[in-house]
PDB file of C-alpha atoms in Angstrom:
ATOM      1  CA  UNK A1437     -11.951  17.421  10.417  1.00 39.00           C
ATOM      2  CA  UNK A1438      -8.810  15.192  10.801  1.00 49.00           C
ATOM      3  CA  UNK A1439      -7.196  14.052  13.851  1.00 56.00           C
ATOM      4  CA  UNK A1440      -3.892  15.636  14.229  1.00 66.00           C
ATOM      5  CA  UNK A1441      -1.098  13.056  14.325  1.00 75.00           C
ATOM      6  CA  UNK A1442      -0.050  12.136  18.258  1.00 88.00           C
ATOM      7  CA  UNK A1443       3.604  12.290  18.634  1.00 91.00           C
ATOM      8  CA  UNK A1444       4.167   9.661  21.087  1.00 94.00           C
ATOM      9  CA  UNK A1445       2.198   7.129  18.845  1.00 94.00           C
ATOM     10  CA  UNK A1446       3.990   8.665  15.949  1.00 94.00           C
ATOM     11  CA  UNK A1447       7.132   8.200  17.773  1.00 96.00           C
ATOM     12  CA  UNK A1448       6.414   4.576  18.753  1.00 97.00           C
ATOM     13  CA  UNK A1449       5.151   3.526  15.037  1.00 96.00           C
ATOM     14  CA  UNK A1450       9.060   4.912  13.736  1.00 95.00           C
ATOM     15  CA  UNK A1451      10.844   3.039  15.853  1.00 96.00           C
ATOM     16  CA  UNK A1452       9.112  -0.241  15.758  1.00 96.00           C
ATOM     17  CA  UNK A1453       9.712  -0.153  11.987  1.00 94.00           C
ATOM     18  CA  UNK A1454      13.165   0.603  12.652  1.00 94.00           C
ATOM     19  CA  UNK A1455      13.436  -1.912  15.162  1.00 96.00           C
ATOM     20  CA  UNK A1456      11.299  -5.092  12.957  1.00 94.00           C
ATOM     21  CA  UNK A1457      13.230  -4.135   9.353  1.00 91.00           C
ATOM     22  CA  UNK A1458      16.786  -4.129  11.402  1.00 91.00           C
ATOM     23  CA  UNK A1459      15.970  -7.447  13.952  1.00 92.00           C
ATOM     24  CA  UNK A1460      13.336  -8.984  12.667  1.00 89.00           C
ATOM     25  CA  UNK A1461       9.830  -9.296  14.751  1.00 91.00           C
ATOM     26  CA  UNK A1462      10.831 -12.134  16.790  1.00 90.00           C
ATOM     27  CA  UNK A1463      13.428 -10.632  17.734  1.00 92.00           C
ATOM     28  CA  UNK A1464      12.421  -7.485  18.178  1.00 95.00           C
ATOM     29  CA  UNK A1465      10.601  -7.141  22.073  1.00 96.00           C
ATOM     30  CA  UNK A1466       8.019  -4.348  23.192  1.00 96.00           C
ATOM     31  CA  UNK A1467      10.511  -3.460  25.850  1.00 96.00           C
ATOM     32  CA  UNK A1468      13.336  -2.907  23.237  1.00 97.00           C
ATOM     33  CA  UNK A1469      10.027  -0.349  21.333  1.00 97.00           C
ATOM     34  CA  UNK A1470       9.728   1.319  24.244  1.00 97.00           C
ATOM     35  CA  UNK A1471      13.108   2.207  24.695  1.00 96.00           C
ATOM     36  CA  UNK A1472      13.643   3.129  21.305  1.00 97.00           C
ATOM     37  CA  UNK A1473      10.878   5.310  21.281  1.00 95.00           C
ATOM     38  CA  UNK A1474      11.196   6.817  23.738  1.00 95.00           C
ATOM     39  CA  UNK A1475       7.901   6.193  26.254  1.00 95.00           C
ATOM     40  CA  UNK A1476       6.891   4.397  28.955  1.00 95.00           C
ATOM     41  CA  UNK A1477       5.304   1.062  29.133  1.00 94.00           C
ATOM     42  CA  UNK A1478       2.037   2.301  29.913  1.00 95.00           C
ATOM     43  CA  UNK A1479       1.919   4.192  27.058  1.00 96.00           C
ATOM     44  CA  UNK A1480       2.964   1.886  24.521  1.00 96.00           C
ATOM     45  CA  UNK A1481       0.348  -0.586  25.537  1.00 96.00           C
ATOM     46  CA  UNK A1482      -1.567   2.455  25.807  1.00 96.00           C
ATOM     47  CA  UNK A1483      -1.698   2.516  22.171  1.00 95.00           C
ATOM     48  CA  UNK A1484      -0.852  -1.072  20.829  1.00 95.00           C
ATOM     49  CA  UNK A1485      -2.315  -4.104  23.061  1.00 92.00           C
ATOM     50  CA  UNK A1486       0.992  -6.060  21.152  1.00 93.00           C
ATOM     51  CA  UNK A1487       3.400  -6.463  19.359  1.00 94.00           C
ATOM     52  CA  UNK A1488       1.176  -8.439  16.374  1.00 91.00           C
ATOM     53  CA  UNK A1489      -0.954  -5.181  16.381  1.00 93.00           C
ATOM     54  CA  UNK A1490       1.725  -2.622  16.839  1.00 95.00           C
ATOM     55  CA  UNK A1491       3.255  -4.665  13.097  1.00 93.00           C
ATOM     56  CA  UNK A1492       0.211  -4.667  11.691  1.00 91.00           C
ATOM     57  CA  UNK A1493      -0.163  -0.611  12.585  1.00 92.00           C
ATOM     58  CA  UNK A1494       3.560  -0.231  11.057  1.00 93.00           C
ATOM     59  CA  UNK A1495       2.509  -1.574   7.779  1.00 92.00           C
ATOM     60  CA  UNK A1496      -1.172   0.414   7.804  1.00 91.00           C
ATOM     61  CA  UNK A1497       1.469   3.480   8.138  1.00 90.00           C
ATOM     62  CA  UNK A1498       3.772   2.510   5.259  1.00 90.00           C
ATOM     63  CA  UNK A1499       0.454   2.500   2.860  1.00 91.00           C
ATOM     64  CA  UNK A1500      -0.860   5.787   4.215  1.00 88.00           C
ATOM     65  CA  UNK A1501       0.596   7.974   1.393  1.00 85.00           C
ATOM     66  CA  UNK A1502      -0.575   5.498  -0.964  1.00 87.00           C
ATOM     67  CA  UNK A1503      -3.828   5.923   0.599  1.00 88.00           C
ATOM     68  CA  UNK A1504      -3.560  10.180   0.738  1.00 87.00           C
ATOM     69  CA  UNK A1505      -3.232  10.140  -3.002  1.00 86.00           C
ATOM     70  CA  UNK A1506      -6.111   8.477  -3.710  1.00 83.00           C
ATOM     71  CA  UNK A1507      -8.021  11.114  -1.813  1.00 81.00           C
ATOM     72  CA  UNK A1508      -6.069  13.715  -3.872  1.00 80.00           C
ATOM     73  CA  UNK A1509      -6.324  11.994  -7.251  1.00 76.00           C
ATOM     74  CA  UNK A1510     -10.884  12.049  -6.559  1.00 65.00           C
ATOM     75  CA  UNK A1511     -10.623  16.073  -6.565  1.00 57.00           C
ATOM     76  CA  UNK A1512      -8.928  16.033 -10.589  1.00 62.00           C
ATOM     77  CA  UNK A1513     -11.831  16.424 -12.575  1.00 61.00           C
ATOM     78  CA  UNK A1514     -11.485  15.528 -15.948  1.00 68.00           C
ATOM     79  CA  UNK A1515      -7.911  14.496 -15.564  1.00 84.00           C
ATOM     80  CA  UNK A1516      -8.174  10.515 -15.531  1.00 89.00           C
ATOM     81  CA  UNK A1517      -5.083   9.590 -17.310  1.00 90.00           C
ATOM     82  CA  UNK A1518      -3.090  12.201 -15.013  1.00 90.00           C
ATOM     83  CA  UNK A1519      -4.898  10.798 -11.631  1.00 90.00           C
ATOM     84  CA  UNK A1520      -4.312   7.252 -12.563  1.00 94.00           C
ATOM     85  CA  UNK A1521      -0.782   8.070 -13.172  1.00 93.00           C
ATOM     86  CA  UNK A1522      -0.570   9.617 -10.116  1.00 92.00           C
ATOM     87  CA  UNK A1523      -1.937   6.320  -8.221  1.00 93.00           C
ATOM     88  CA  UNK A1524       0.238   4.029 -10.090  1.00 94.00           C
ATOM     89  CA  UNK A1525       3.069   6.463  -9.592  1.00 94.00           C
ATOM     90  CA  UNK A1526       2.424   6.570  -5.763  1.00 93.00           C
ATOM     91  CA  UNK A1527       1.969   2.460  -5.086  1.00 94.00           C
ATOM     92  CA  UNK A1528       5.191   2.232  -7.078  1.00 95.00           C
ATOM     93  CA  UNK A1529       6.732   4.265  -4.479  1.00 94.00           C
ATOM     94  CA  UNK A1530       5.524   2.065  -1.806  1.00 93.00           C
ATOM     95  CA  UNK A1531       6.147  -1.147  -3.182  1.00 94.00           C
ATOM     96  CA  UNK A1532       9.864  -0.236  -4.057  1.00 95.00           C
ATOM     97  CA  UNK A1533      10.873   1.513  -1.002  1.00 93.00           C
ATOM     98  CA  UNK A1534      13.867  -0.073   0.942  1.00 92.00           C
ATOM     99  CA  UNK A1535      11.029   0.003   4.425  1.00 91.00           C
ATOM    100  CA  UNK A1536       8.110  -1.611   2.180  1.00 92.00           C
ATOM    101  CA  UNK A1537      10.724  -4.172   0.654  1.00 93.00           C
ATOM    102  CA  UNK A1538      12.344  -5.392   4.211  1.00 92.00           C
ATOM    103  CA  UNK A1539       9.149  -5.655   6.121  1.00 91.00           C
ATOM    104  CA  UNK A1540       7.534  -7.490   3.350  1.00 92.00           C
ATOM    105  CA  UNK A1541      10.619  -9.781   3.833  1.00 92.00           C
ATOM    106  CA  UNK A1542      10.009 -10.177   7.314  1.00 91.00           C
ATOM    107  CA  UNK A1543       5.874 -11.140   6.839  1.00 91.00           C
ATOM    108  CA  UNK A1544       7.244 -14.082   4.489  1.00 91.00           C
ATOM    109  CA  UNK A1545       9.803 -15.328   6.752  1.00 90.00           C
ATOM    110  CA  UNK A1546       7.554 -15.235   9.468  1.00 89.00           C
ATOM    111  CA  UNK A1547       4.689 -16.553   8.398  1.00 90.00           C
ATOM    112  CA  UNK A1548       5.292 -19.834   9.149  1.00 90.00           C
ATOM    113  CA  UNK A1549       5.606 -19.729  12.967  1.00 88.00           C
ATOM    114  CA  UNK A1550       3.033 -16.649  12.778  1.00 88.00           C
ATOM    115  CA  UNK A1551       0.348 -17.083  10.538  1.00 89.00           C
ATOM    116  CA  UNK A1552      -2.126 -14.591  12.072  1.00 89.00           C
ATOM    117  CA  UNK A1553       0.767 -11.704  11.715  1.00 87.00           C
ATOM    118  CA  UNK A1554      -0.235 -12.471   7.867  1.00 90.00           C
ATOM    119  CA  UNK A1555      -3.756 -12.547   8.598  1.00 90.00           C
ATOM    120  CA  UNK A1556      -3.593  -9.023  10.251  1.00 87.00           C
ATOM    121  CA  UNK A1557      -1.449  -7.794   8.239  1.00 87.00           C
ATOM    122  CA  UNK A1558      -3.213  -8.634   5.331  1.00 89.00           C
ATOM    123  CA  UNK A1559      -6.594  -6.972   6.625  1.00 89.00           C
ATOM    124  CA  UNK A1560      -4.784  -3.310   8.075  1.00 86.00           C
ATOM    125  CA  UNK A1561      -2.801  -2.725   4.726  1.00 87.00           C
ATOM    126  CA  UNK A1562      -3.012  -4.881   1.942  1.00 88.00           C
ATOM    127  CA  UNK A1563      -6.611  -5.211   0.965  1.00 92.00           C
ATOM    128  CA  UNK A1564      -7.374  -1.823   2.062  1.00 92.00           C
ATOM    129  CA  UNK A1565      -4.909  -0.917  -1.002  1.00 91.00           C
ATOM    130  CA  UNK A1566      -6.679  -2.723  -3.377  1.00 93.00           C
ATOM    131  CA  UNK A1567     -10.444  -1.855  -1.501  1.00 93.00           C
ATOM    132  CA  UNK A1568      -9.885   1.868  -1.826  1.00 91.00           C
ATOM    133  CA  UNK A1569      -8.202   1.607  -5.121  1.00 93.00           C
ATOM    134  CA  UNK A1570     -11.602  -0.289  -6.325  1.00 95.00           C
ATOM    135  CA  UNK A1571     -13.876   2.114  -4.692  1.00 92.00           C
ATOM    136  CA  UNK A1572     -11.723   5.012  -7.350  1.00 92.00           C
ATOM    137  CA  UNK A1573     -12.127   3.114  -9.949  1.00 94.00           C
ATOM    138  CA  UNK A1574     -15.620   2.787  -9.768  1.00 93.00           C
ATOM    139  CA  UNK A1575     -16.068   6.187 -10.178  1.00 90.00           C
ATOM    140  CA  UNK A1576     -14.296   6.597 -13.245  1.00 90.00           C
ATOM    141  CA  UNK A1577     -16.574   3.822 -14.921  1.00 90.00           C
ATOM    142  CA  UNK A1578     -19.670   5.925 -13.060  1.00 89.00           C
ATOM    143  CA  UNK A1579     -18.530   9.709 -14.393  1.00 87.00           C
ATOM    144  CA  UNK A1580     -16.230   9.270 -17.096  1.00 88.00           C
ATOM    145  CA  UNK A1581     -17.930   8.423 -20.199  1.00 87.00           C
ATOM    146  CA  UNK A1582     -14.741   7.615 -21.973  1.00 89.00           C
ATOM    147  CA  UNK A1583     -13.741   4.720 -19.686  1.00 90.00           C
ATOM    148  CA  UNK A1584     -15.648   1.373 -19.140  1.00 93.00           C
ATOM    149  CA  UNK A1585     -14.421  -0.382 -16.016  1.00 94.00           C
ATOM    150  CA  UNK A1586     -17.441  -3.132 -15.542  1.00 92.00           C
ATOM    151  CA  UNK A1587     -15.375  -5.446 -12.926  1.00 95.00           C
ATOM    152  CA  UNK A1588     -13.598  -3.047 -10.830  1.00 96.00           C
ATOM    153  CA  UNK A1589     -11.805  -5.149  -8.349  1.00 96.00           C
ATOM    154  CA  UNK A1590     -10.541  -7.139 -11.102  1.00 96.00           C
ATOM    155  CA  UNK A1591      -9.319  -3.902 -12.744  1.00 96.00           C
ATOM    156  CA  UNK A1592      -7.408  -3.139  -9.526  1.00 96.00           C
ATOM    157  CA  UNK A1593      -5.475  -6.133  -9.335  1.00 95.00           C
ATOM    158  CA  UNK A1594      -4.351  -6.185 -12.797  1.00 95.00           C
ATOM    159  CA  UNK A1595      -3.251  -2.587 -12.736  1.00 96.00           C
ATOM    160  CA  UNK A1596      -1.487  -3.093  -9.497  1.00 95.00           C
ATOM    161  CA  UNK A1597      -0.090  -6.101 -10.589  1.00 95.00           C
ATOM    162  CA  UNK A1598       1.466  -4.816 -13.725  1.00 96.00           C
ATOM    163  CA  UNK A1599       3.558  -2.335 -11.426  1.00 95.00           C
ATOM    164  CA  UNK A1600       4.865  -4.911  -9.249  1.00 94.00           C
ATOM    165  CA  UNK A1601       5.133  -7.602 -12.080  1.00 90.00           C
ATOM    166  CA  UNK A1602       8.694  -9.391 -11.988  1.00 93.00           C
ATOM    167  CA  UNK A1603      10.924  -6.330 -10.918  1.00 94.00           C
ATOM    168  CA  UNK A1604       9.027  -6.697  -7.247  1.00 95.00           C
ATOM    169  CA  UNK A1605       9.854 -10.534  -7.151  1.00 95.00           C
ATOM    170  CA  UNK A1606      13.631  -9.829  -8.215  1.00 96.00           C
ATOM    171  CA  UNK A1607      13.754  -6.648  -5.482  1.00 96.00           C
ATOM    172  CA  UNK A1608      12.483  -8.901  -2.609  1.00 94.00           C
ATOM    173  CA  UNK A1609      14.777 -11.857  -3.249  1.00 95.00           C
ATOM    174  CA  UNK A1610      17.858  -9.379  -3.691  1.00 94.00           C
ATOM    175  CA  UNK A1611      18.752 -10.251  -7.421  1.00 96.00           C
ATOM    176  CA  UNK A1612      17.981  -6.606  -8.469  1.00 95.00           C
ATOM    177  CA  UNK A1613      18.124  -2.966  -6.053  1.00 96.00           C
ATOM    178  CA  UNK A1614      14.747  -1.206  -6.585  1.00 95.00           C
ATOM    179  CA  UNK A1615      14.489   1.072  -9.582  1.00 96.00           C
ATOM    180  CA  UNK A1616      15.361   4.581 -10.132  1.00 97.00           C
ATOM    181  CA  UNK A1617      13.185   7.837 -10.362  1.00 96.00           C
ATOM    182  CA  UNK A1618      12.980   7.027 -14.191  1.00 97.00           C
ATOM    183  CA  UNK A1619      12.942   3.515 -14.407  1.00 97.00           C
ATOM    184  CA  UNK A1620       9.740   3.663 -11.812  1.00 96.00           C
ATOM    185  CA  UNK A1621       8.124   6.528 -14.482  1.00 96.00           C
ATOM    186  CA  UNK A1622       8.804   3.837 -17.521  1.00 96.00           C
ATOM    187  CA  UNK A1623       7.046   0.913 -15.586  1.00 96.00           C
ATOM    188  CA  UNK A1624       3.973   3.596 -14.339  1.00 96.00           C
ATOM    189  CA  UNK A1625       3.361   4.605 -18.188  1.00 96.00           C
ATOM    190  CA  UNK A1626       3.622   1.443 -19.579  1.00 96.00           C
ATOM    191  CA  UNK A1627       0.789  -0.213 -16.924  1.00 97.00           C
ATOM    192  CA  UNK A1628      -1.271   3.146 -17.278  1.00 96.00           C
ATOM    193  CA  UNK A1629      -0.977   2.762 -21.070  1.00 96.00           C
ATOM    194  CA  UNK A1630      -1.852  -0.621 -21.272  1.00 96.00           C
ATOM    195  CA  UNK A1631      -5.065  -0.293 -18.706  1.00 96.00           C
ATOM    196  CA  UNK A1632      -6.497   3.024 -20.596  1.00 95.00           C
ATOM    197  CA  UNK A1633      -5.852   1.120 -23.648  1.00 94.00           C
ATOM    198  CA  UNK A1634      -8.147  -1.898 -22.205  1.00 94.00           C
ATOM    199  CA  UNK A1635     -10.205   0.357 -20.635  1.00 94.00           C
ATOM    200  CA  UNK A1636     -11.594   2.646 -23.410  1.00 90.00           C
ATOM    201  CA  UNK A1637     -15.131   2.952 -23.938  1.00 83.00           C
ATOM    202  CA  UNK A1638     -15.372   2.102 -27.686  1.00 72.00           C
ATOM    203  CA  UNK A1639     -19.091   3.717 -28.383  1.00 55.00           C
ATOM    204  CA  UNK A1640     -21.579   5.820 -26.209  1.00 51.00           C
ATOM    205  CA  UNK A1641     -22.323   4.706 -22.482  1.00 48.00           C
ATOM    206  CA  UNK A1642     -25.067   2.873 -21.938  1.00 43.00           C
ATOM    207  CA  UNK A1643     -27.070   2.851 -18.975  1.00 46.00           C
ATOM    208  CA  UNK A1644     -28.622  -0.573 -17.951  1.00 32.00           C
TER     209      UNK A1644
END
């Protein structure tokens, strides 16, 4: 059974995002997240020890969709093509939101006077993408006889990688606003093409 969402954490999580995307996390102090949430003192700290963990819970947050639809997409049997479109479909959502965009931002600039925010970052919401995303993919290679994924994490990465590709670099640096409903669906179907396409079993499966 799932824990049901608590309201004051929920509360706290929304308006340090607001707070770190608007100010920036130096800026931005626990005092000022208390205030904005609105609770006490106790209670924040009651949840987050600090403000490096509370940053690194924002971010877990902002992948937890991502990370809902992979649940979803395991329960469409026989439907590969349309569950790995839905994945693909759902990280482009996340990568090219105006949130994920600005507190990516914010990691990079602060990185170099705090390298652990990275670190932890890195370990709450980043590789957990790619872990879970893995963990899917190796059972399409395991119960879909049409597909052949031997190196899995590999897989991940590249399919990830061709939805961020050079639209995400030109979206974080400003040259470019994030796409559109449609140009998102031509940049999902052209990375899901391309990875079935790679990805096909050419003969009968084999079992070593």
């Amino acid at each position: 059974m799932n824990t049901p969402p608590n309201p004051k954490r929920q509360a706290i999580l929304a308006a340090a995002k607001r707070l770190f995307v608007a100010q920036g996390y130096s800026a931005v102090s626990m005092d000022a997240i208390a205030e904005a949430a609105p609770v006490s003192k106790p209670t924040l700290y009651n949840h987050f020890q600090g403000k490096q963990e509370l940053f690194a819970a924002v971010i877990e947050c902002q992948c937890q969709a991502f990370f809902d639809t992979l649940s979803s997409a395991r329960m469409i049997p026989g439907a590969t093509e349309a569950a790995l479109r839905q994945i693909a479909m759902s990280f482009a959502d996340l990568i090219y939101s105006t949130e994920s965009l600005g507190l990516l931002r914010l990691i990079i600039a602060e990185h170099p006077s705090f390298p652990e925010l990275s670190q932890q970052v890195h370990r709450r919401g980043i590789q957990p993408v790619f872990d879970r995303l893995t963990r899917f993919l190796v059972g399409l290679h395991e119960d879909d006889e049409s597909i052949q994924i031997p190196d899995q994490e590999r897989a991940a990465k590249l399919l990830l990688g061709m939805i961020q590709g050079n639209d995400h670099m030109r979206c974080l640096m400003g040259l470019r606003s994030p796409p559109d409903a449609n140009e998102k669906k031509i940049i999902v179907d052209s990375a899901v093409n391309l990875f079935l396409r790679g990805h096909r079993r050419s003969g009968p499966k084999v079992e070593l």
